[in-house]
Tab-separated table of C-alpha atoms in Angstrom:
chain	number	residue	atom	x	y	z
A	1	MET	CA	66.377	-120.083	93.940
A	2	ARG	CA	68.052	-117.461	91.797
A	3	ARG	CA	71.368	-119.367	91.859
A	4	LEU	CA	69.571	-122.441	90.581
A	5	LEU	CA	68.320	-120.453	87.557
A	6	TYR	CA	71.900	-119.394	86.793
A	7	LEU	CA	73.139	-122.954	87.236
A	8	LEU	CA	70.472	-124.495	84.954
A	9	PRO	CA	72.029	-123.396	81.585
A	10	PHE	CA	75.416	-124.646	82.738
A	11	LEU	CA	73.985	-128.060	83.679
A	12	LEU	CA	72.123	-128.209	80.371
A	13	PHE	CA	75.330	-127.412	78.517
A	14	ILE	CA	77.198	-130.166	80.381
A	15	GLY	CA	74.398	-132.670	79.560
A	16	VAL	CA	74.502	-131.825	75.849
A	17	GLY	CA	78.322	-132.062	75.902
A	18	ILE	CA	78.185	-135.537	77.403
A	19	ALA	CA	75.590	-136.636	74.823
A	20	PHE	CA	77.812	-135.410	71.964
A	21	TYR	CA	80.875	-137.056	73.465
A	22	LEU	CA	79.128	-140.409	73.747
A	23	GLY	CA	77.671	-140.068	70.252
A	24	PHE	CA	81.085	-139.457	68.686
A	25	GLN	CA	82.460	-142.647	70.277
A	26	ARG	CA	80.314	-144.795	67.947
A	27	ASP	CA	81.296	-145.911	64.432
A	28	PRO	CA	78.716	-144.343	62.069
A	29	ARG	CA	78.933	-147.426	59.815
A	30	ASP	CA	77.951	-149.662	62.727
A	31	ILE	CA	74.229	-149.419	62.117
A	32	PRO	CA	72.306	-152.133	63.898
A	33	SER	CA	69.943	-154.154	61.730
A	34	ALA	CA	66.701	-155.599	63.020
A	35	LEU	CA	66.995	-158.236	60.290
A	36	ILE	CA	70.082	-160.032	61.648
A	37	ASP	CA	69.240	-163.726	62.271
A	38	LYS	CA	65.880	-163.273	60.546
A	39	PRO	CA	64.869	-164.661	57.129
A	40	ALA	CA	65.760	-162.498	54.167
A	41	PRO	CA	62.753	-160.534	52.899
A	42	THR	CA	60.586	-162.281	50.330
A	43	PHE	CA	61.068	-160.664	46.924
A	44	ASP	CA	61.186	-161.327	43.204
A	45	LEU	CA	63.114	-158.826	41.094
A	46	PRO	CA	63.413	-158.935	37.302
A	47	ALA	CA	66.796	-158.989	35.581
A	48	ILE	CA	68.229	-155.701	34.355
A	49	ALA	CA	66.396	-154.968	31.092
A	50	GLY	CA	68.614	-156.105	28.211
A	51	GLY	CA	71.098	-157.678	30.631
A	52	PRO	CA	72.471	-161.173	31.198
A	53	ALA	CA	69.891	-163.937	31.063
A	54	THR	CA	70.180	-164.911	34.731
A	55	GLY	CA	66.449	-164.605	35.357
A	56	GLY	CA	66.691	-161.770	37.868
A	57	LEU	CA	66.908	-162.369	41.580
A	58	SER	CA	64.396	-163.725	44.065
A	59	SER	CA	64.500	-164.823	47.679
A	60	SER	CA	64.202	-168.454	46.535
A	61	LYS	CA	67.826	-168.275	45.243
A	62	LEU	CA	69.119	-167.434	48.716
A	63	THR	CA	68.910	-170.871	50.277
A	64	GLY	CA	71.130	-173.946	50.036
A	65	ASP	CA	74.516	-172.255	50.330
A	66	VAL	CA	76.080	-169.281	52.104
A	67	THR	CA	75.686	-166.284	49.783
A	68	LEU	CA	76.358	-162.576	49.749
A	69	VAL	CA	73.803	-160.058	48.531
A	70	ASN	CA	75.371	-156.790	47.396
A	71	VAL	CA	73.280	-153.668	46.778
A	72	PHE	CA	75.002	-151.469	44.193
A	73	ALA	CA	74.414	-148.777	41.540
A	74	SER	CA	76.374	-147.436	38.588
A	75	TRP	CA	76.154	-143.884	39.961
A	76	CYS	CA	77.643	-144.945	43.309
A	77	ILE	CA	81.322	-143.948	43.628
A	78	PRO	CA	82.037	-146.252	46.633
A	79	CYS	CA	80.504	-149.148	44.629
A	80	LYS	CA	83.258	-148.706	42.040
A	81	ALA	CA	85.898	-148.841	44.769
A	82	GLU	CA	84.326	-151.975	46.254
A	83	HIS	CA	83.829	-153.809	42.954
A	84	PRO	CA	87.297	-155.450	42.752
A	85	VAL	CA	86.772	-156.807	46.272
A	86	ILE	CA	83.368	-158.245	45.275
A	87	THR	CA	84.908	-159.721	42.125
A	88	ARG	CA	87.728	-161.369	44.111
A	89	LEU	CA	85.206	-162.803	46.571
A	90	ALA	CA	83.208	-164.397	43.761
A	91	ARG	CA	86.050	-165.580	41.531
A	92	GLU	CA	88.898	-166.440	43.907
A	93	GLN	CA	87.264	-167.135	47.239
A	94	GLY	CA	84.282	-169.140	46.103
A	95	VAL	CA	81.509	-166.980	47.559
A	96	THR	CA	78.319	-166.821	45.504
A	97	VAL	CA	77.464	-163.135	45.155
A	98	TYR	CA	74.059	-161.850	44.087
A	99	GLY	CA	73.412	-158.231	43.188
A	100	ILE	CA	70.522	-155.853	43.700
A	101	ASN	CA	70.847	-152.947	41.286
A	102	TYR	CA	69.457	-149.994	43.245
A	103	LYS	CA	67.575	-147.077	41.592
A	104	ASP	CA	69.600	-147.310	38.405
A	105	LYS	CA	68.928	-146.888	34.709
A	106	PRO	CA	69.271	-150.255	32.904
A	107	GLU	CA	71.619	-148.876	30.240
A	108	ASP	CA	73.886	-147.283	32.891
A	109	ALA	CA	73.998	-150.509	34.912
A	110	LEU	CA	74.845	-152.599	31.846
A	111	THR	CA	77.597	-150.186	30.781
A	112	TRP	CA	79.025	-150.259	34.314
A	113	LEU	CA	79.020	-154.084	34.381
A	114	ALA	CA	80.613	-154.266	30.925
A	115	ARG	CA	83.341	-151.839	31.985
A	116	TYR	CA	84.184	-153.312	35.431
A	117	GLY	CA	83.069	-156.932	35.043
A	118	ASN	CA	80.101	-158.893	36.333
A	119	PRO	CA	80.900	-161.000	39.420
A	120	TYR	CA	77.238	-161.606	40.225
A	121	ALA	CA	75.573	-165.006	39.866
A	122	ALA	CA	72.322	-163.106	39.282
A	123	ILE	CA	71.217	-159.487	39.458
A	124	GLY	CA	67.779	-158.117	40.296
A	125	ALA	CA	66.790	-154.653	39.167
A	126	ASP	CA	65.218	-152.519	41.908
A	127	PRO	CA	64.462	-149.300	40.011
A	128	ASP	CA	62.195	-147.765	42.659
A	129	GLY	CA	64.129	-149.079	45.663
A	130	ARG	CA	61.150	-150.785	47.311
A	131	VAL	CA	62.816	-154.183	47.748
A	132	SER	CA	65.932	-152.450	49.116
A	133	ILE	CA	63.790	-150.735	51.727
A	134	ASP	CA	62.533	-154.156	52.809
A	135	TRP	CA	66.165	-155.138	53.295
A	136	GLY	CA	66.778	-152.053	55.448
A	137	VAL	CA	69.116	-150.396	52.972
A	138	TYR	CA	70.255	-146.894	54.033
A	139	GLY	CA	72.335	-146.260	50.954
A	140	VAL	CA	74.676	-147.999	48.557
A	141	PRO	CA	76.764	-150.028	48.761
A	142	GLU	CA	75.483	-152.411	51.393
A	143	SER	CA	76.144	-156.118	51.662
A	144	TYR	CA	74.322	-158.933	53.463
A	145	LEU	CA	75.658	-162.392	54.271
A	146	ILE	CA	72.928	-165.015	54.000
A	147	ASP	CA	73.195	-168.495	55.565
A	148	ARG	CA	72.030	-171.785	53.989
A	149	GLN	CA	68.529	-171.388	55.398
A	150	GLY	CA	68.136	-167.922	53.886
A	151	ARG	CA	68.659	-165.940	57.109
A	152	ILE	CA	70.586	-162.684	57.210
A	153	ARG	CA	73.636	-163.227	59.407
A	154	PHE	CA	75.770	-160.132	58.718
A	155	LYS	CA	75.238	-156.651	57.312
A	156	HIS	CA	77.940	-154.271	56.156
A	157	VAL	CA	77.141	-150.648	55.359
A	158	GLY	CA	79.539	-149.009	52.929
A	159	PRO	CA	82.112	-150.506	50.593
A	160	LEU	CA	83.584	-153.867	51.490
A	161	THR	CA	87.335	-153.610	51.950
A	162	PRO	CA	89.946	-156.346	51.917
A	163	GLN	CA	90.265	-155.910	55.684
A	164	VAL	CA	86.515	-156.392	56.291
A	165	VAL	CA	86.518	-159.438	53.996
A	166	GLU	CA	89.521	-161.069	55.676
A	167	GLU	CA	88.680	-160.231	59.289
A	168	GLN	CA	84.885	-160.471	59.328
A	169	LEU	CA	83.256	-161.862	56.203
A	170	LEU	CA	85.394	-164.906	55.275
A	171	PRO	CA	85.604	-166.259	58.863
A	172	MET	CA	81.818	-166.013	59.073
A	173	VAL	CA	81.396	-167.748	55.687
A	174	LYS	CA	83.662	-170.568	56.856
A	175	HIS	CA	81.769	-170.892	60.148
A	176	LEU	CA	78.341	-170.900	58.438
A	177	ARG	CA	79.445	-173.502	55.871
A	178	GLN	CA	80.673	-175.806	58.648
A	179	GLY	CA	77.477	-175.500	60.712
């Protein structure tokens, strides 16, 4: 009985070690989303105050074609790194990109768009982040690929890279446009 008491901490240590080992095998950006293959949340966001006259962004704009919804903010450093990739997607690869401006000041967002360019077909301002919560946003940037019926088919947490676009996003866009 006494040996078992001495063995218990060792077994506990081994169990915790195995749990850590298995946890470190996972990609932290690979966050499962309960929204995959489900309709995009219903929402209606106004345009950024004083911004382009695109009429904001609502869920009604997310049907009819394959689109990408990108959640971004002017204060987000990875968003700046991702922006040229988003711009290339919209301008050179024919993907309609919509933006959700997350917890941002309108003047900061407009300055950011003027400085780096505006690849978005429409932008909705989400100053309190409530709509982004409905989308399951953990942080910015995050991107969602939406099919013709308005269902979320792919979610990417973190900045889109050329590799992610070429290997994952564009093949999925092509597949969804054919189907």
